[in-house]
Structure formats: C-alpha cells, structure tokens
Short mmCIF file of C-alpha atoms in Angstrom, two decimals:
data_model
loop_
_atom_site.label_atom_id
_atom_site.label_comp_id
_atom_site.label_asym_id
_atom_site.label_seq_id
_atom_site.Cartn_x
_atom_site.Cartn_y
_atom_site.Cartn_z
CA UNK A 1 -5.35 -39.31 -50.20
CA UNK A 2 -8.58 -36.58 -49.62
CA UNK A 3 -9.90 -36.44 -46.44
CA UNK A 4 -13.06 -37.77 -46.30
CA UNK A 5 -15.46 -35.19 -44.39
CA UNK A 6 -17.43 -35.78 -41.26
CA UNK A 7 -21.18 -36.68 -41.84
CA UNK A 8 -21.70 -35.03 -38.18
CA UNK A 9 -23.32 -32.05 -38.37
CA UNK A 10 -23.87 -29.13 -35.21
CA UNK A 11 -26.98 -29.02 -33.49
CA UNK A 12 -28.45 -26.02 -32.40
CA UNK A 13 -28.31 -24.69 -29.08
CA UNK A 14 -31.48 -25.22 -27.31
CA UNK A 15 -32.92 -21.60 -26.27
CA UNK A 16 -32.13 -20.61 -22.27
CA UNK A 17 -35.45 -18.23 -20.70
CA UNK A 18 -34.28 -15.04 -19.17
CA UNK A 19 -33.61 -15.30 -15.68
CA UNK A 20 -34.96 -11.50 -15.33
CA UNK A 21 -33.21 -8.29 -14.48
CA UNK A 22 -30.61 -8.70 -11.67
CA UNK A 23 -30.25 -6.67 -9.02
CA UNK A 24 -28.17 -4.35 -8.37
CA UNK A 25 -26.28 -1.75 -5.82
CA UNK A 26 -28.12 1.14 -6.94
CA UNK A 27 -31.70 -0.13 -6.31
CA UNK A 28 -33.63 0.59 -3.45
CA UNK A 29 -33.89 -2.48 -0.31
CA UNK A 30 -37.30 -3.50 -1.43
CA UNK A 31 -36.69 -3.42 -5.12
CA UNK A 32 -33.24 -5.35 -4.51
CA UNK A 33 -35.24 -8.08 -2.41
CA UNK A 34 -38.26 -7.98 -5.51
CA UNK A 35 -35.64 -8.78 -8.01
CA UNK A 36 -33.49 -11.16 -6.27
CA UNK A 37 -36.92 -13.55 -5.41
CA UNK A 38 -37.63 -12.91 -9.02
CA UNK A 39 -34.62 -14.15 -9.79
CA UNK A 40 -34.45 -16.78 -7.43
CA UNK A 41 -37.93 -18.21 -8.47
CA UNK A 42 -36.59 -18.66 -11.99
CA UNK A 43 -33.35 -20.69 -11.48
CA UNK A 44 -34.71 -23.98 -11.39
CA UNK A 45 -36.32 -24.00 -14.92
CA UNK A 46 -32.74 -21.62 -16.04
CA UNK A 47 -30.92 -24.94 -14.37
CA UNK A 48 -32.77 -27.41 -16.60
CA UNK A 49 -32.07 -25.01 -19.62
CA UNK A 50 -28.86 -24.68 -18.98
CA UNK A 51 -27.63 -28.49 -18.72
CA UNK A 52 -29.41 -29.03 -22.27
CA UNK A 53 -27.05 -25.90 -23.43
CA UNK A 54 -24.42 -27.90 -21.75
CA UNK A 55 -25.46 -31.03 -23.59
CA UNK A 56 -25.50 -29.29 -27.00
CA UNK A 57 -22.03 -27.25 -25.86
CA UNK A 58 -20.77 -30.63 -25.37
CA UNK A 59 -21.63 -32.38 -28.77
CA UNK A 60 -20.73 -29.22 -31.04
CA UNK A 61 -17.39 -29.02 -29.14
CA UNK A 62 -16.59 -32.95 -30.06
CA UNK A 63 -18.19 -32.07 -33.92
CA UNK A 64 -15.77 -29.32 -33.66
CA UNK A 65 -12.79 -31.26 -32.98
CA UNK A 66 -13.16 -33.06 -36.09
CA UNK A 67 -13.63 -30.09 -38.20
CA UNK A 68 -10.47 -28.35 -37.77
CA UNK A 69 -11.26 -25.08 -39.56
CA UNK A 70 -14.05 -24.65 -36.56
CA UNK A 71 -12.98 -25.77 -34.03
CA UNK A 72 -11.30 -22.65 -32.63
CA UNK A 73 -15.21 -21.13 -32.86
CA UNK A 74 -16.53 -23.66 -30.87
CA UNK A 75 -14.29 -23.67 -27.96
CA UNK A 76 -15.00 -19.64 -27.86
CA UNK A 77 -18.56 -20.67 -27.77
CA UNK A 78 -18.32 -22.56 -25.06
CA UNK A 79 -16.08 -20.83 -22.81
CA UNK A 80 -18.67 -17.57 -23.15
CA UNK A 81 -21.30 -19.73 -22.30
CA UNK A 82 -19.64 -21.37 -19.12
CA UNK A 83 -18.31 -18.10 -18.09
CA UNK A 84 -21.89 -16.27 -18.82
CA UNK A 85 -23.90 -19.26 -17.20
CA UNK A 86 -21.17 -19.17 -13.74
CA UNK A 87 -21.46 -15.15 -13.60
CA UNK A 88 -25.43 -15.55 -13.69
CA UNK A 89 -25.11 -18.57 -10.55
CA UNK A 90 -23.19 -16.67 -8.80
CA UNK A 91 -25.47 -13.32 -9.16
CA UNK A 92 -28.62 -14.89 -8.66
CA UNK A 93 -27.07 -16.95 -5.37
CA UNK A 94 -25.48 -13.66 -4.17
CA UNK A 95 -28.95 -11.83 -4.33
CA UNK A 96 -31.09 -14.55 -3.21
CA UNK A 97 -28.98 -14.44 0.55
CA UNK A 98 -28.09 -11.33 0.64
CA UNK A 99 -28.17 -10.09 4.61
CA UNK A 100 -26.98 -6.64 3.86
CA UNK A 101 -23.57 -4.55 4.64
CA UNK A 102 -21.24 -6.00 6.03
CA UNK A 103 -20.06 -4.13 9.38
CA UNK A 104 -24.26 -4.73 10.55
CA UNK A 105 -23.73 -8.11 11.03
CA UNK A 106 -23.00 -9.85 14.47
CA UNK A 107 -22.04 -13.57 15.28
CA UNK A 108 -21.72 -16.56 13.11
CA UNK A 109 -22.92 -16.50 9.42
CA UNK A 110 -23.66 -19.58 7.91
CA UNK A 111 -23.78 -20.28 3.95
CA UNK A 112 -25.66 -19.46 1.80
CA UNK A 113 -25.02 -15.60 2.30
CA UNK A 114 -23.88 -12.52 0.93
CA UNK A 115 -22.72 -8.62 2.11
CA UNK A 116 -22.19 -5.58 0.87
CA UNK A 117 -18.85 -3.74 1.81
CA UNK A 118 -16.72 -1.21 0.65
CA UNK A 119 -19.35 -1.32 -2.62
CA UNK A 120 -18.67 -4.37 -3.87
CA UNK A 121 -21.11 -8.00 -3.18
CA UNK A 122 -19.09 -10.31 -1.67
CA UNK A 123 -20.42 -14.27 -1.12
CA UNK A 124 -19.49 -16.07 1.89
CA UNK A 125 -17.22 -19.27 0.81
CA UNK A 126 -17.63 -20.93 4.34
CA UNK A 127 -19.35 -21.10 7.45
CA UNK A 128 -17.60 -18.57 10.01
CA UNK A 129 -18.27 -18.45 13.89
CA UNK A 130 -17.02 -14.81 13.82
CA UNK A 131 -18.58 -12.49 11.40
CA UNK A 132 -16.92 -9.28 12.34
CA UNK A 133 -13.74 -11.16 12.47
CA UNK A 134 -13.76 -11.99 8.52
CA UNK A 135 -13.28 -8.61 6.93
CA UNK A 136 -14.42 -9.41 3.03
CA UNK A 137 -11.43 -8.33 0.83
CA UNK A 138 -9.19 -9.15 3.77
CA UNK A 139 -10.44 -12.72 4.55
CA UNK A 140 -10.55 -15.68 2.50
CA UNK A 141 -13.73 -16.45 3.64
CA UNK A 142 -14.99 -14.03 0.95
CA UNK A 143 -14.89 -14.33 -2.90
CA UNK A 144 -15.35 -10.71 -4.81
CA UNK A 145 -18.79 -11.22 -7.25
CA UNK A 146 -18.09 -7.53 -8.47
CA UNK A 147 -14.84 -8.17 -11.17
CA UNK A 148 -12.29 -9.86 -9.80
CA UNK A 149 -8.61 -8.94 -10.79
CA UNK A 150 -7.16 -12.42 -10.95
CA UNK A 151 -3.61 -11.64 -12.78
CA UNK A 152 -1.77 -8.22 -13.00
CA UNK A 153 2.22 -8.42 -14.66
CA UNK A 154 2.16 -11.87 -14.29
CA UNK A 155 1.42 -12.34 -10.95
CA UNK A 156 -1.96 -14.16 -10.25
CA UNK A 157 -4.10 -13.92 -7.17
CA UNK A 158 -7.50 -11.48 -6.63
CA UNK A 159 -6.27 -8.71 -6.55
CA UNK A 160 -9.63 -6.26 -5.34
CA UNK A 161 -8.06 -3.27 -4.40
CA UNK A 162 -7.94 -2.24 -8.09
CA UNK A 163 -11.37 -2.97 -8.31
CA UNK A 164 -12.14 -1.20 -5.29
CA UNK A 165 -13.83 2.48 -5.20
CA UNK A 166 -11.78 3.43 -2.30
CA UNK A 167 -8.88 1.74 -0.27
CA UNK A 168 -9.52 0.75 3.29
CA UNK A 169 -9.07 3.09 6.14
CA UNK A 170 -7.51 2.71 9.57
CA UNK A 171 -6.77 4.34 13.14
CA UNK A 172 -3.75 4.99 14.95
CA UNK A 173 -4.38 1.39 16.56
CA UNK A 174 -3.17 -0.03 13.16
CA UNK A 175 0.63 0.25 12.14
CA UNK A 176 1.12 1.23 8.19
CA UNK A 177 3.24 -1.97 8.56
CA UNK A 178 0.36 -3.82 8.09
CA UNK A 179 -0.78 -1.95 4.98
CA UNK A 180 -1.69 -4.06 2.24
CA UNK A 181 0.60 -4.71 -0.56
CA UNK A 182 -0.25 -3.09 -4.19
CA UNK A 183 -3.35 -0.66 -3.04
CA UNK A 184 -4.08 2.44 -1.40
CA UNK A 185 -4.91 2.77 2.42
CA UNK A 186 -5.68 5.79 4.10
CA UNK A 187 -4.79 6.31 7.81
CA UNK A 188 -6.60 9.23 9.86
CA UNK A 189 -6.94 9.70 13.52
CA UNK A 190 -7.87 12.68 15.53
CA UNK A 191 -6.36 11.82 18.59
CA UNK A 192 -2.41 11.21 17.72
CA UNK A 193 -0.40 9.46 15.55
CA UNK A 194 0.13 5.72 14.97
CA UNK A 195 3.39 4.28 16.35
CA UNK A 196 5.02 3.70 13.06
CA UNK A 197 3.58 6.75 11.29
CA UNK A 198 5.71 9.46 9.88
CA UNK A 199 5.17 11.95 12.07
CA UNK A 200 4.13 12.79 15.55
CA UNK A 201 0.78 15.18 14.10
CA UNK A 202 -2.13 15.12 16.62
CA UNK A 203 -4.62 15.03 13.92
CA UNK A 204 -3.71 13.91 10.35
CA UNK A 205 -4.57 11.85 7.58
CA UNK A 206 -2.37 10.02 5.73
CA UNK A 207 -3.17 8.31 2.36
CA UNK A 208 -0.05 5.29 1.72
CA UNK A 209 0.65 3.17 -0.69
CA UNK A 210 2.75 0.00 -0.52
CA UNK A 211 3.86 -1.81 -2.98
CA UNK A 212 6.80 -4.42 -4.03
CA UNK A 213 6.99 -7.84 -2.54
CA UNK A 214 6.10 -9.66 1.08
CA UNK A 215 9.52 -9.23 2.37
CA UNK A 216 11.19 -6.20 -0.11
CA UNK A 217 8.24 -3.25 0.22
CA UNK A 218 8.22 0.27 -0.20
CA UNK A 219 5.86 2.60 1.41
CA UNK A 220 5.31 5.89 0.49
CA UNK A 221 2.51 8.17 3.09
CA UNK A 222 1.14 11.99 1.93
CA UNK A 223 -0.29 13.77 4.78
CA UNK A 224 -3.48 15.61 2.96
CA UNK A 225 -4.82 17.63 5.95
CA UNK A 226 -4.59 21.06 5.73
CA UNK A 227 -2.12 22.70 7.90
CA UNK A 228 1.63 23.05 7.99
CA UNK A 229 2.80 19.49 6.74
CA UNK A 230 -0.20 19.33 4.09
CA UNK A 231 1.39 17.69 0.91
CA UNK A 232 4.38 16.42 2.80
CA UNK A 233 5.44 12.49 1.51
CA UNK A 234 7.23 10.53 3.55
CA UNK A 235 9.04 7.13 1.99
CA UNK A 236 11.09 3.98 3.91
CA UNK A 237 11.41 0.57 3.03
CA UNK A 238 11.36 -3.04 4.22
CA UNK A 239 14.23 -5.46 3.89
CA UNK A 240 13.08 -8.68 5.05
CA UNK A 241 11.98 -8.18 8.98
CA UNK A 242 13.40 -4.31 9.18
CA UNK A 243 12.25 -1.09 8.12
CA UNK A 244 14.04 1.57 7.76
CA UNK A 245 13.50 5.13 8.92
CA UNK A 246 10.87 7.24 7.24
CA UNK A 247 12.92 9.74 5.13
CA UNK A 248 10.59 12.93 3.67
CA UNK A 249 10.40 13.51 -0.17
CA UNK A 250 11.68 16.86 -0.87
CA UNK A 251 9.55 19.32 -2.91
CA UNK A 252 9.73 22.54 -3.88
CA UNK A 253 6.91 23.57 -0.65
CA UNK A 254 8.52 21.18 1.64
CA UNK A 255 12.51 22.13 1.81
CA UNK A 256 13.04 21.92 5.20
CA UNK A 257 15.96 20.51 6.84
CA UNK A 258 16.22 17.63 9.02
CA UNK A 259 17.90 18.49 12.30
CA UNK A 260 18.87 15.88 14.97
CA UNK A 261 20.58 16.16 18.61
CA UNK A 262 22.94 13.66 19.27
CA UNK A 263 24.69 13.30 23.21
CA UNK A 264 28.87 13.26 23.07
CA UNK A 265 28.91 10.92 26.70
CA UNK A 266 32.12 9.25 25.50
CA UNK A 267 35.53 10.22 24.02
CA UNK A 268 34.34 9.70 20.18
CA UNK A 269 31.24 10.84 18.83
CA UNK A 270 29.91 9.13 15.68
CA UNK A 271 28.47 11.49 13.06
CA UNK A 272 25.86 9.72 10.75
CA UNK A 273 24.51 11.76 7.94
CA UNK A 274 21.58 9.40 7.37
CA UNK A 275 20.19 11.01 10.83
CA UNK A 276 20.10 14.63 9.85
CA UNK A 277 22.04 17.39 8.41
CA UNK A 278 21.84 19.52 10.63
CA UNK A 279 23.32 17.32 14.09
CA UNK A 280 23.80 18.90 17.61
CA UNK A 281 26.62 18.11 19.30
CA UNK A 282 25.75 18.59 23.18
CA UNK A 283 28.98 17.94 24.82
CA UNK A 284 28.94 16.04 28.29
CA UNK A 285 32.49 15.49 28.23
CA UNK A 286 36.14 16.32 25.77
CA UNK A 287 35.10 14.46 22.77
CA UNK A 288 36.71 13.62 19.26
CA UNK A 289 33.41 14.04 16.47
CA UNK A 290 34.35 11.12 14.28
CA UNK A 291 33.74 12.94 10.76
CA UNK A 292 31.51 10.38 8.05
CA UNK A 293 33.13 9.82 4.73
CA UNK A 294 30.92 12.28 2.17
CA UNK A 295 28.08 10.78 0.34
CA UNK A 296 28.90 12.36 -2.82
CA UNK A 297 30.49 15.78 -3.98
CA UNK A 298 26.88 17.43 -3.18
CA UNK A 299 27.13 16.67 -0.05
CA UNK A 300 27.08 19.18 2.83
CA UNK A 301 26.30 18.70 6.63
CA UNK A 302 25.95 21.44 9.75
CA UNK A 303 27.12 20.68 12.97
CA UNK A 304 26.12 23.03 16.00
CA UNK A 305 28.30 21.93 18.92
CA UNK A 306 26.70 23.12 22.70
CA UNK A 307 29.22 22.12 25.38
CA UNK A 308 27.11 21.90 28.81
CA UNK A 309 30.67 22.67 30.73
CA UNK A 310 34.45 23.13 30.07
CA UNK A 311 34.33 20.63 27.50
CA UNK A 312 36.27 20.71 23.90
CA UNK A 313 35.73 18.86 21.16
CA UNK A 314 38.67 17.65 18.41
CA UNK A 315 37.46 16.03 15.13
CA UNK A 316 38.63 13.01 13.66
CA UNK A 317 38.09 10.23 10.78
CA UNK A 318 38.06 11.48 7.39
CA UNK A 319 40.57 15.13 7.76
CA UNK A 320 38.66 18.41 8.22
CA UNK A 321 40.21 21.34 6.50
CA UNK A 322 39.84 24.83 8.51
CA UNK A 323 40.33 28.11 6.20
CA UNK A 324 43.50 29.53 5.81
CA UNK A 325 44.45 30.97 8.93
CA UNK A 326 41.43 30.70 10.89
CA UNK A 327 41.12 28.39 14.33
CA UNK A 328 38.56 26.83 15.96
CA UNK A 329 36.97 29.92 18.71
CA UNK A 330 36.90 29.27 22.20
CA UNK A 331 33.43 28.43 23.58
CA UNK A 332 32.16 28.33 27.15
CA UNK A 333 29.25 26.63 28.29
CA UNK A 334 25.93 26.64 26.81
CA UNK A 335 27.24 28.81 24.00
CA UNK A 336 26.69 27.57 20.06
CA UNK A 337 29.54 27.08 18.08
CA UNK A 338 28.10 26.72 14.69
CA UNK A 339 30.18 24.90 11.73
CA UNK A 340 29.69 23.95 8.29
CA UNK A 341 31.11 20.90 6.09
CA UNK A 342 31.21 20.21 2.63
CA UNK A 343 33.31 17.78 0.32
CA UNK A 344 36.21 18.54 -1.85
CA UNK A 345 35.78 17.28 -5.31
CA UNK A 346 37.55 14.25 -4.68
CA UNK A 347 35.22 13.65 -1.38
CA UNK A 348 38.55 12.68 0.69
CA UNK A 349 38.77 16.10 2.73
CA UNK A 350 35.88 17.92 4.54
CA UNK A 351 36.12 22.09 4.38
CA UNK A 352 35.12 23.88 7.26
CA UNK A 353 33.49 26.80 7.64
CA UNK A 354 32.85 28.88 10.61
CA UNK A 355 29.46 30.56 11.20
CA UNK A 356 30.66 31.98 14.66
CA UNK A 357 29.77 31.53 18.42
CA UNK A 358 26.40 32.49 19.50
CA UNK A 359 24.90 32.93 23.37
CA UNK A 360 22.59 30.15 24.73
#
C-alpha cells in the first residue's frame, strides 16, 4: 500500500530583532555598561520574538516527525536555536548585573549578578552570605558563561581549567594536596616553602599538575625559578588517604644523588633503598646493617658508615660478597668508612667494594 503524504506543510520561522552587540572583556567599563543596558533594554521585545520562534520550532518539529526524510533537519534546527537563544539569556543576564572582578567584592551577593575572574564571566547561581568565600571556578555557586568543558574521555562535569588562560595560584599556606585534579596550579612564595612541597627552597615557584582520580592521583611539581634547582620535577602519588614521598625526575641537568642519614641505636639497622642511595650509617652502638634485596640488576647503593665510638658494624640479610682477599678496615671514631654495593646478575648476592677510610 503507498503512503499517503502529509497535507501539513512547515511554516516559516517568524524573524527574531537583533538584541545588539554584546559586550565583551576587551571593552572599556563605560562601553561594557553602554552595551549591556543596550542589551538589556532589548530583551523584552527579543523574549516575545523568541516564544513565537519557539511556537514555530514547535510545529515544524511535529511536521517533521511525520516526514521522515526531514526530520533529522528539523531537530538540528531546533537544538541551534535553543542552544543560540540560552547562550544569548545568559549573555545579556550576565552583562546586565555585572558588579565587576571578583576578588573587589565584600559581603553577601545576592542574584541577579555576575564577576569577572581569572578572565572568564561567571553568573552567580545562588544567593551567598560570603562573597569572598565562593571562589568562581572553585564554588558551585558559580556557572562558567565563557565555554564550558562539560565532558572530556568520557567523564562529564565542567571542567574550566581547560578553558582557563592560566591555572590558579597559591602560597605556602596551601598544601599541593589540595591541588585540583586535571589542571595546572602554580605555587610561589617568597618566604619558605609549603609543608608538603618538594623542597625546603626559601623562595620558589612551583608550577604542578595533578591528575588521575579523587583517591589514585599523581602529582608532578617543576620548580621554574632561576637558581640551582631551576627545571628540577619532582613526582609522588596518592593511594587512597597516603601520599607517598616526593621522588625527583632525573634529567640530564639534574643527576644528583639522593643522600640520607639514618641512626644505628639498636642491634639491626634496616637499609631501605627507597630513602636514598647514598645512606649514612652513624653508629651509636655494634650494629648488624640488614642489607635490602636489589631492586633489579641496575641497581647500586653507597653506604658511608661513621661510628661516633668503638662501635662495629656486621652486615646481614641478603649475603654481601667482599673482594677476594680483602677485609673490612678498622675504623675509629668519627672516621668514614666508605662502601659500595651492587647486584650480581642473579640479584641474590651484593658485591662490595671498598672506597677506603677517610678522617672526620
């Protein structure tokens, strides 16, 4: 049987005036306030317009339903409309309240209102008591009229820090535990570090990116001051509630060792090659170094062992070869007996090496 056609026909879409040039960042305060009462002057006719566009939206989209071959182009007809009509709201609202940047304001801020910060308009979603207490991009109080990122590899959300011209920057008084998740932050202080920051530098600048999931992060920080750690990177990473130790990214200006001290107050002393490897030994008493299995056949670790009195010290856990007759030299106290270990191939058997004694 033929299908019998559909006497309905499309109406046209009834014209929608211009609303007049928006404002934008770049303007000047006075033409910025000219514009958005321009603007705001002109909605109410716009309004009217627009629900008789929504009216004819609304009839072509039912016509189109029954004409299959067009009804894809009618739905994208729409949607632009809609999405057109709620960018222009939101624009014209945004400018109409606008009560300038952000970090001026004090108190409560009621709605309607809007703020500039970090460059980007941002329109209050509710009433707050606190305005310095929202931060926009950091609050929900705040909805992003700039772009907003609302799904990146499948994970939805606004997501403005890849919108944003710059991350946000803190002080020592903020922890780069606290970063945020999947942007750039930047950390500078000129009067000492941050308690969780790589280092101990008096005046640095650290630029750190975080990224991974709420409870499974990594964090890398690159100091980018000039001076002697310029360019050094720095990564760790969370597992659920704990971070681990900042470990430094090795490159080809930054090959420097890390050296730790560890105190032998008891008759075994652990060595962990995760700390350092280069580990003082300061002896306080006899003590057996308990030897770590090797990481891998690459592996190679220095111990320096500084007796503060008679003290000896033996080594034990996995076997420590010394070189064919050679034994261990005598040291007295506050001397440096220096000693280096690495693998065998089949990383079951430590060789030593003996540097020699040296004076305190």
């Amino acid at each position: 049987m033929a299908t019998v056609m559909p006497t309905d026909q499309p109406v046209d879409n009834p014209p929608v005036r211009e609303l007049g040039q928006l404002p934008t960042l770049d303007m000047e305060d006075i033409e910025f306030a000219q514009r958005a009462e321009e603007v705001t002057g002109r909605m109410p006719g716009w309004s009217d317009d627009l629900q008789l566009l929504a009216e004819a939206v609304k009839t072509n989209t039912g016509i189109g339903k029954k004409f299959a071959f067009a009804s894809k182009g009618f739905a994208e007809d729409a949607k632009s409309t809609v999405d057109l009509a709620n960018a222009a709201v939101a624009g014209a609202l945004a400018a109409g309240n606008f009560r300038g940047n952000w970090a001026d304001q004090v108190g409560a801020l009621n709605r309607p209102a809007s703020v500039l910060h970090n460059n980007i308009l941002w329109f209050l979603a509710r009433d707050i008591a606190n305005v310095a207490a929202e931060q926009p991009g950091v609050s929900s109080a705040w909805i992003d009229l700039m772009g907003r990122v609302t799904k990146v590899n499948g994970r939805t959300g606004d997501v403005t820090g890849l919108v944003e011209a710059s991350g946000p920057i803190y002080t020592k008084a903020t922890s780069m535990a606290s970063a945020p998740l999947g942007q750039w932050a930047s950390f500078n202080d000129g009067t000492g570090a941050g308690a969780d920051w790589p280092t101990t530098l008096a005046i640095s600048c650290w630029n750190v990116f975080t990224f991974g999931t709420a409870l499974r992060k990594t964090q890398r920080a690159t100091q980018v001051l000039d001076g002697a750690q310029q360019g050094w990177s720095f990564e760790r990473q969370l597992h659920d509630a704990t971070w681990s130790p900042w470990q430094r990214v090795i490159g080809d200006r930054s090959v420097i060792e890390k050296r730790v001290i560890v105190d032998a107050r008891a008759a075994s002393t652990v060595i962990d090659q995760k700390n350092g490897s280069i580990q003082t030994v300061v002896l306080y008493q006899n003590t057996s170094i308990v030897m770590p299995v090797p990481r891998d056949i690459g592996d190679q670790l220095t111990i320096e062992i500084l007796p503060t009195g008679a003290f000896t010290a033996s080594f034990s856990g996995v076997p420590v070869r010394l070189p064919v007759g050679a034994v261990l030299p005598p040291v007295a106290a506050w001397q440096r007996l220096m000693l280096t270990f690495i693998p065998r191939y089949d990383i079951g058997v430590w060789d030593m090496f003996i540097a020699g004694v040296h004076e305190s």
